Amino acid sequence: MAGHLKKQLKDAVKIISSGSLLFASYLTVVGDERFYANQLMPLLQRIVGAETAHVLAVKMIGLGLVPLNCYQDPASLEVKVLGLTFKNPVGIAAGFDKHAEAVDGLYKVGFGFVEVGTITPKPQEGNPKPRVFRLTADQGIINRYGFNSCGLEEAQLRMKARDATRQQLSRAGLPLGINLGKNKLSQDAGADYLEGVRALGSLADYLVVNVSSPNTPGLRNLQGKAELQQLLQRVLKERNALQGEFKPPVLVKIAPDLTAQDRQDIADVVTELGVDGLMVSNTTVSRPETLRDPNKCEVGGLSGQPLKDLSTNTVREMYSLTKGKMPIIGIGGVASGQDALDKIRAGASLVQLYTALTYQGPPVVTKIKRELEQLLEEQGFSSVSEAVGADHREEKGMICKCSSQQKTVTVEKDVASLAALSSS
């Protein structure tokens, strides 16, 4: 009797285990947002190191092994900017698909645009490992990769092989951006960027000049006014010399750790030279006092939720300094529809994410788009473009209203004073 009961219990455990596995597999395939964010991703983070997880994610997405995505982008999420059409405003930031190995899989996840790189002229290994650290308690990441890159030659071959697909997807509202950088030991940073433009310019829908990674010695010095002006003059000239009718827009990716004068200088330079847009922002070397994770003291660039407010404020200031005439892509801490809308209202036409993918998995993309669609409707915007810079317009309206009220009060006081004088 006891033996029979024991066998029944074993069978029951097997059935329950099999059922749980099947159910977990189902949730994985259909892309259940809560399952990924609360169960699957935390489990994977406990058993797989940060960089290994990154490499595996790129490989799996590159093979097209992504959750089902049934969400249809509504017309309200379409954005026309930089001379391009974006089916939705949510892109994958540079740093995830460094070697352009998972482009088509990333579109399958639901991104409205993909940015690959940073790609340097010569292949380089980057900084020594370990160089990626999760700040789970803070929903952030510190990395000091240091532009590990396959180099221009390999990237060019890979992207040439799918260039017909790129052009087709671009026409369908799914552009491709290429992020360019310099080699660590290069003596001529400008020459490195020019080489990147020549090799990859014709294979991109837009190009990014990355002068803001904190993990390449001396790179951020290129954000200085004179250095940036000289660099961008050369890059734009090289871009204009590319063969073919289409000349890809050139954007500059800047750091969030800039002084007020730095930001003003950058705004002046990009406006004067006619740069097409700004990427705001890269990772930060600052460490907010609110950080709780033991990894908070690691050296490198901090991304994710701890960067969110700093990057949004930088978006807001750059929009103001460029008088709302410079398209901005907002990056840093985007993990929800509200996060995306905050950056859009601050002045971003598009947004990018990366760290949120680490903590919530591929379903986070659909979640952000669905929430953004709902928020736009609730706040009375018919499109993303209508919401771009809304905070500035509201602020201006408040100032005008206050000024008008003050004038009214002054007039009333003057009338009262005249009445008092007349009665006396």
Coordinates of C-alpha atoms in Angstrom, one line a residue:
M1 CA 0.0 0.0 0.0
A2 CA 2.8 2.4 1.0
G3 CA 4.7 1.5 -2.2
H4 CA 1.7 2.1 -4.4
L5 CA 1.1 5.5 -2.7
K6 CA 4.7 6.4 -3.3
K7 CA 4.5 5.6 -7.0
Q8 CA 1.3 7.6 -7.3
L9 CA 3.0 10.6 -5.7
K10 CA 6.0 10.2 -8.1
D11 CA 3.7 10.1 -11.1
A12 CA 1.8 13.2 -9.8
V13 CA 5.1 15.1 -9.4
K14 CA 6.1 14.1 -13.0
I15 CA 2.8 15.3 -14.4
I16 CA 2.9 18.6 -12.5
S17 CA 6.5 19.2 -13.5
S18 CA 5.8 18.4 -17.1
G19 CA 2.7 20.6 -17.0
S20 CA 4.7 23.5 -15.4
L21 CA 7.4 23.1 -18.1
L22 CA 4.8 23.1 -20.9
F23 CA 3.1 26.2 -19.4
A24 CA 6.4 28.0 -18.9
S25 CA 7.3 27.2 -22.5
Y26 CA 4.0 28.5 -23.7
L27 CA 4.5 31.8 -21.8
T28 CA 8.0 32.1 -23.3
V29 CA 6.8 31.6 -26.8
V30 CA 3.8 33.9 -26.6
G31 CA 5.9 36.6 -24.9
D32 CA 4.0 37.0 -21.7
E33 CA 5.3 40.3 -20.3
R34 CA 4.8 39.5 -16.6
F35 CA 6.4 36.0 -17.0
Y36 CA 9.5 37.4 -18.7
A37 CA 9.9 40.3 -16.2
N38 CA 9.1 38.5 -13.0
Q39 CA 10.2 34.9 -13.6
L40 CA 12.2 34.1 -16.7
M41 CA 14.6 37.1 -16.8
P42 CA 15.4 37.0 -13.1
L43 CA 16.0 33.2 -13.3
L44 CA 18.4 33.6 -16.3
Q45 CA 20.3 36.4 -14.5
R46 CA 20.9 34.1 -11.5
I47 CA 22.5 31.4 -13.7
V48 CA 24.1 33.3 -16.6
G49 CA 26.7 36.1 -16.3
A50 CA 26.0 39.5 -17.7
E51 CA 28.2 39.4 -20.8
T52 CA 27.5 35.8 -21.5
A53 CA 23.8 36.6 -21.4
H54 CA 24.3 39.5 -23.8
V55 CA 26.2 37.3 -26.3
L56 CA 23.5 34.6 -26.1
A57 CA 20.7 37.1 -26.5
V58 CA 22.3 38.5 -29.7
K59 CA 22.8 35.0 -31.1
M60 CA 19.2 33.9 -30.3
I61 CA 17.6 37.0 -31.7
G62 CA 19.9 36.8 -34.7
L63 CA 18.5 33.3 -35.3
G64 CA 15.0 34.7 -35.1
L65 CA 14.2 32.9 -31.8
V66 CA 12.0 35.6 -30.4
P67 CA 8.6 35.6 -28.7
L68 CA 5.5 35.9 -30.9
N69 CA 4.6 39.5 -31.6
C70 CA 1.0 40.2 -32.6
Y71 CA 0.9 43.9 -31.8
Q72 CA 0.2 46.1 -34.9
D73 CA 1.7 49.5 -34.7
P74 CA -1.1 52.1 -34.9
A75 CA -0.9 55.2 -37.1
S76 CA -0.4 57.4 -34.0
L77 CA 3.0 55.9 -33.4
E78 CA 4.4 56.6 -36.8
V79 CA 7.0 59.4 -36.9
K80 CA 8.4 61.2 -39.9
V81 CA 11.8 62.8 -39.0
L82 CA 15.3 63.0 -40.5
G83 CA 13.8 62.6 -43.9
L84 CA 12.8 59.0 -42.9
T85 CA 9.6 57.3 -41.8
F86 CA 9.6 55.3 -38.5
K87 CA 6.8 52.8 -38.1
N88 CA 7.1 53.4 -34.3
P89 CA 9.4 55.6 -32.2
V90 CA 11.0 52.8 -30.1
G91 CA 14.5 51.7 -31.3
I92 CA 17.2 49.5 -30.0
A93 CA 20.2 51.5 -28.8
A94 CA 23.8 51.0 -30.1
G95 CA 25.8 48.7 -27.8
F96 CA 23.4 45.7 -28.0
D97 CA 24.1 44.5 -31.6
K98 CA 27.6 45.6 -31.8
H99 CA 28.6 43.6 -34.9
A100 CA 25.3 43.8 -36.9
E101 CA 24.5 40.1 -36.3
A102 CA 20.8 40.4 -35.2
V103 CA 19.3 43.2 -37.2
D104 CA 16.3 41.3 -38.7
G105 CA 15.5 39.5 -35.5
L106 CA 15.4 42.9 -33.7
Y107 CA 12.8 44.1 -36.1
K108 CA 10.9 40.9 -35.4
V109 CA 10.9 41.8 -31.7
G110 CA 8.9 45.0 -32.7
F111 CA 11.5 47.8 -32.7
G112 CA 10.7 50.6 -35.1
F113 CA 14.4 51.1 -35.9
V114 CA 17.7 49.3 -35.2
E115 CA 21.0 50.9 -34.5
V116 CA 24.1 48.7 -34.8
G117 CA 27.7 49.3 -33.4
T118 CA 29.7 51.0 -32.2
I119 CA 31.9 49.9 -35.1
T120 CA 35.5 50.9 -35.2
P121 CA 37.8 50.9 -38.3
K122 CA 40.0 48.0 -37.1
P123 CA 38.8 45.0 -35.1
Q124 CA 39.5 45.4 -31.4
E125 CA 38.8 43.3 -28.3
G126 CA 37.8 46.1 -26.0
N127 CA 38.6 46.3 -22.3
P128 CA 39.5 43.2 -20.2
K129 CA 36.8 41.1 -18.7
P130 CA 34.7 41.3 -16.5
R131 CA 33.4 44.5 -18.0
V132 CA 29.6 44.3 -17.6
F133 CA 27.9 44.5 -14.2
R134 CA 24.2 44.3 -13.4
L135 CA 22.8 46.6 -10.7
T136 CA 19.7 44.5 -10.2
A137 CA 18.6 46.4 -7.1
D138 CA 18.6 49.6 -9.2
Q139 CA 17.5 48.2 -12.6
G140 CA 20.7 49.5 -14.1
I141 CA 23.9 48.3 -15.7
I142 CA 27.5 49.5 -15.6
N143 CA 29.6 48.6 -18.6
R144 CA 33.1 49.3 -19.6
Y145 CA 33.2 47.3 -22.9
G146 CA 35.5 49.8 -24.6
F147 CA 34.2 49.6 -28.2
N148 CA 34.8 45.9 -28.7
S149 CA 34.2 45.7 -32.5
C150 CA 34.5 43.3 -35.4
G151 CA 35.9 46.2 -37.5
L152 CA 34.7 47.9 -40.7
E153 CA 35.6 45.1 -43.1
E154 CA 33.5 42.4 -41.4
A155 CA 30.6 44.7 -40.7
Q156 CA 30.6 45.9 -44.3
L157 CA 30.4 42.4 -45.6
R158 CA 27.6 41.5 -43.3
M159 CA 25.6 44.6 -44.1
K160 CA 26.2 44.5 -47.9
A161 CA 24.7 41.0 -47.8
R162 CA 21.4 42.3 -46.5
D163 CA 21.4 45.8 -48.1
A164 CA 18.4 45.0 -50.4
T165 CA 16.5 43.9 -47.3
R166 CA 17.5 47.1 -45.6
Q167 CA 16.2 49.3 -48.4
Q168 CA 12.9 47.4 -48.5
L169 CA 12.5 47.7 -44.7
S170 CA 13.4 51.3 -44.7
R171 CA 10.6 52.0 -47.3
A172 CA 8.3 50.1 -44.9
G173 CA 9.2 52.5 -42.0
L174 CA 12.0 50.4 -40.4
P175 CA 15.3 52.3 -40.8
L176 CA 18.8 51.1 -39.9
G177 CA 21.3 53.3 -38.1
I178 CA 25.0 52.7 -37.9
N179 CA 27.0 54.0 -34.9
L180 CA 30.7 54.9 -35.7
G181 CA 33.6 55.2 -33.3
K182 CA 37.4 55.4 -33.1
N183 CA 39.9 52.8 -32.3
K184 CA 41.5 53.0 -28.8
L185 CA 45.0 53.4 -30.1
S186 CA 44.2 55.7 -33.0
Q187 CA 46.3 58.8 -33.3
D188 CA 43.8 60.5 -35.7
A189 CA 40.2 60.2 -34.4
G190 CA 38.9 62.2 -37.4
A191 CA 40.4 59.8 -39.9
D192 CA 38.7 56.9 -38.1
Y193 CA 35.2 58.5 -38.4
L194 CA 35.8 59.4 -42.1
E195 CA 36.8 55.8 -42.8
G196 CA 33.6 54.6 -41.2
V197 CA 31.5 57.0 -43.3
R198 CA 33.2 55.9 -46.5
A199 CA 32.8 52.2 -45.7
L200 CA 29.3 52.1 -44.3
G201 CA 27.6 55.4 -45.2
S202 CA 25.9 53.9 -48.3
L203 CA 24.6 50.9 -46.2
A204 CA 22.9 53.0 -43.6
D205 CA 19.7 55.1 -43.3
Y206 CA 21.4 57.3 -40.7
L207 CA 24.9 57.6 -39.2
V208 CA 25.9 58.3 -35.6
V209 CA 29.1 60.0 -34.6
N210 CA 29.8 58.6 -31.1
V211 CA 32.0 61.0 -29.2
S212 CA 30.6 60.2 -25.8
S213 CA 31.4 56.7 -24.6
P214 CA 33.2 57.0 -21.2
N215 CA 35.2 53.8 -21.9
T216 CA 37.6 54.9 -24.6
P217 CA 40.4 57.2 -23.3
G218 CA 40.1 60.8 -24.6
L219 CA 37.0 60.2 -26.6
R220 CA 34.8 62.6 -24.7
N221 CA 37.3 65.4 -25.3
L222 CA 36.0 65.4 -28.9
Q223 CA 32.8 67.1 -27.5
G224 CA 34.9 70.3 -26.9
K225 CA 33.7 73.1 -29.2
A226 CA 36.8 73.4 -31.4
E227 CA 37.4 69.6 -31.6
L228 CA 33.7 68.9 -32.3
Q229 CA 33.5 71.6 -35.0
Q230 CA 36.5 70.3 -36.8
L231 CA 35.4 66.7 -36.6
L232 CA 31.9 67.3 -37.8
Q233 CA 33.0 69.5 -40.7
R234 CA 35.1 66.6 -42.0
V235 CA 32.4 64.0 -41.4
L236 CA 29.7 66.0 -43.1
K237 CA 32.0 66.7 -46.1
E238 CA 32.7 63.0 -46.4
R239 CA 29.0 62.2 -46.1
N240 CA 28.2 64.6 -48.9
A241 CA 30.8 63.0 -51.1
L242 CA 29.2 59.6 -50.9
Q243 CA 28.0 58.2 -54.2
G244 CA 24.3 57.9 -54.9
E245 CA 21.4 60.3 -54.5
F246 CA 20.7 59.4 -50.8
K247 CA 22.9 61.0 -48.2
P248 CA 22.3 59.5 -44.8
P249 CA 21.5 62.0 -42.0
V250 CA 24.4 62.4 -39.5
L251 CA 23.6 62.6 -35.8
V252 CA 26.0 63.2 -32.8
K253 CA 25.7 61.1 -29.7
I254 CA 26.5 63.2 -26.6
A255 CA 27.1 62.5 -22.9
P256 CA 24.8 63.4 -20.0
D257 CA 27.8 64.5 -18.0
L258 CA 28.2 68.0 -19.6
T259 CA 28.5 71.4 -18.1
A260 CA 26.0 74.1 -19.1
Q261 CA 28.7 75.7 -21.3
D262 CA 29.5 72.3 -23.0
R263 CA 25.8 71.9 -23.9
Q264 CA 25.6 75.4 -25.2
D265 CA 28.7 74.9 -27.3
I266 CA 27.4 71.6 -28.8
A267 CA 24.1 73.3 -29.6
D268 CA 25.9 76.1 -31.4
V269 CA 28.2 73.8 -33.4
V270 CA 25.5 71.4 -34.6
T271 CA 23.2 74.3 -35.5
E272 CA 25.9 76.2 -37.3
L273 CA 27.1 73.2 -39.3
G274 CA 23.7 71.8 -40.1
V275 CA 24.1 68.5 -38.4
D276 CA 20.9 66.4 -38.8
G277 CA 20.2 65.4 -35.2
L278 CA 21.4 64.6 -31.7
M279 CA 21.4 61.4 -29.7
V280 CA 20.8 62.2 -26.1
S281 CA 22.4 60.6 -24.2
N282 CA 25.1 58.0 -23.7
T283 CA 25.8 56.4 -20.3
T284 CA 26.9 58.4 -17.3
V285 CA 30.0 58.3 -15.2
S286 CA 28.1 59.8 -12.3
R287 CA 26.7 57.7 -9.5
P288 CA 23.5 58.8 -7.9
E289 CA 23.4 58.5 -4.1
T290 CA 20.2 56.4 -4.4
L291 CA 22.2 53.4 -5.9
R292 CA 21.9 50.4 -3.6
D293 CA 23.4 47.5 -5.6
P294 CA 26.9 46.2 -4.4
N295 CA 28.2 46.7 -8.0
K296 CA 27.6 50.5 -7.9
C297 CA 31.3 51.2 -7.4
E298 CA 32.4 49.5 -10.6
V299 CA 34.1 51.7 -13.2
G300 CA 32.3 52.4 -16.4
G301 CA 29.1 53.9 -17.9
L302 CA 25.9 53.6 -15.9
S303 CA 22.6 53.0 -17.9
G304 CA 19.1 52.0 -17.1
Q305 CA 16.7 53.5 -14.5
P306 CA 19.4 55.5 -12.6
L307 CA 20.2 57.4 -15.8
K308 CA 16.6 58.2 -16.7
D309 CA 16.1 61.6 -15.2
L310 CA 19.5 62.9 -16.1
S311 CA 19.1 61.9 -19.7
T312 CA 15.5 63.3 -19.9
N313 CA 16.7 66.6 -18.5
T314 CA 19.5 66.7 -21.0
V315 CA 17.0 66.1 -23.8
R316 CA 14.9 69.0 -22.4
E317 CA 17.9 71.3 -22.3
M318 CA 19.2 70.4 -25.8
Y319 CA 15.7 70.9 -27.3
S320 CA 15.6 74.3 -25.7
L321 CA 19.1 75.3 -26.8
T322 CA 18.4 74.2 -30.4
K323 CA 15.0 76.0 -30.3
G324 CA 13.2 72.8 -31.1
K325 CA 14.7 72.7 -34.6
M326 CA 17.1 69.8 -34.1
P327 CA 15.6 66.3 -34.1
I328 CA 16.6 64.4 -30.9
I329 CA 16.6 60.7 -30.2
G330 CA 16.2 60.2 -26.4
I331 CA 18.1 57.4 -24.7
G332 CA 18.5 56.4 -21.1
G333 CA 16.2 54.5 -18.7
V334 CA 13.3 53.9 -21.1
A335 CA 11.4 50.9 -19.7
S336 CA 7.7 51.9 -20.0
G337 CA 5.3 53.9 -22.1
Q338 CA 5.5 56.7 -19.5
D339 CA 9.3 56.8 -19.7
A340 CA 9.1 57.1 -23.5
L341 CA 6.5 59.9 -23.3
D342 CA 8.5 61.8 -20.7
K343 CA 11.4 62.0 -23.2
I344 CA 9.1 62.8 -26.1
R345 CA 7.4 65.6 -24.2
A346 CA 10.9 66.9 -23.2
G347 CA 11.8 67.1 -26.9
A348 CA 12.7 63.7 -28.3
S349 CA 11.1 62.6 -31.6
L350 CA 12.3 59.0 -31.1
V351 CA 13.6 57.0 -28.2
Q352 CA 15.9 54.0 -27.7
L353 CA 16.3 51.4 -25.1
Y354 CA 18.8 48.6 -24.1
T355 CA 19.0 48.0 -20.4
A356 CA 15.2 47.4 -20.1
L357 CA 15.7 44.5 -22.5
T358 CA 18.0 42.9 -20.0
Y359 CA 15.5 43.1 -17.1
Q360 CA 12.2 42.6 -18.9
G361 CA 13.1 40.6 -22.1
P362 CA 11.8 41.2 -25.6
P363 CA 8.1 41.7 -24.6
V364 CA 9.1 45.1 -23.1
V365 CA 9.1 46.6 -26.6
T366 CA 5.4 45.8 -27.1
K367 CA 4.6 46.9 -23.6
I368 CA 6.2 50.3 -24.2
K369 CA 4.4 50.8 -27.5
R370 CA 1.0 49.7 -26.1
E371 CA 1.4 52.0 -23.1
L372 CA 2.6 54.9 -25.2
E373 CA -0.3 54.5 -27.6
Q374 CA -2.8 54.7 -24.6
L375 CA -1.0 57.6 -23.0
L376 CA -1.1 59.7 -26.2
E377 CA -4.8 59.1 -26.5
E378 CA -5.4 60.0 -22.8
Q379 CA -3.4 63.2 -23.1
G380 CA -5.2 64.3 -26.3
F381 CA -2.4 63.7 -28.8
S382 CA -3.2 62.2 -32.1
S383 CA 0.4 61.3 -32.8
V384 CA 3.9 61.1 -31.3
S385 CA 4.9 64.1 -33.4
E386 CA 2.2 66.2 -31.7
A387 CA 3.6 65.4 -28.3
V388 CA 7.2 66.2 -29.1
G389 CA 8.3 69.2 -27.0
A390 CA 4.9 69.5 -25.3
D391 CA 6.4 70.3 -22.0
H392 CA 8.1 73.4 -23.4
R393 CA 4.8 74.7 -25.0
E394 CA 3.0 74.2 -21.7
E395 CA 5.7 75.9 -19.8
K396 CA 5.7 78.8 -22.2
G397 CA 1.9 79.0 -21.9
M398 CA 2.1 79.1 -18.1
I399 CA 4.7 81.9 -18.3
C400 CA 2.4 83.9 -20.7
K401 CA -0.6 83.2 -18.5
C402 CA 1.2 84.4 -15.4
S403 CA 2.5 87.4 -17.2
S404 CA -1.0 88.3 -18.3
Q405 CA -2.4 87.8 -14.9
Q406 CA 0.3 90.0 -13.4
K407 CA -0.5 92.8 -15.9
T408 CA -4.2 92.5 -15.0
V409 CA -3.4 92.8 -11.3
T410 CA -1.2 95.9 -12.1
V411 CA -4.0 97.5 -14.1
E412 CA -6.5 96.8 -11.4
K413 CA -4.2 98.4 -8.8
D414 CA -3.7 101.5 -11.0
V415 CA -7.5 101.9 -11.4
A416 CA -8.0 101.5 -7.7
S417 CA -5.3 104.1 -7.0
L418 CA -6.9 106.6 -9.5
A419 CA -10.3 106.0 -7.9
A420 CA -8.9 106.7 -4.5
L421 CA -7.3 109.9 -5.7
S422 CA -10.5 111.1 -7.4
S423 CA -12.6 110.5 -4.2
S424 CA -10.1 112.5 -2.2

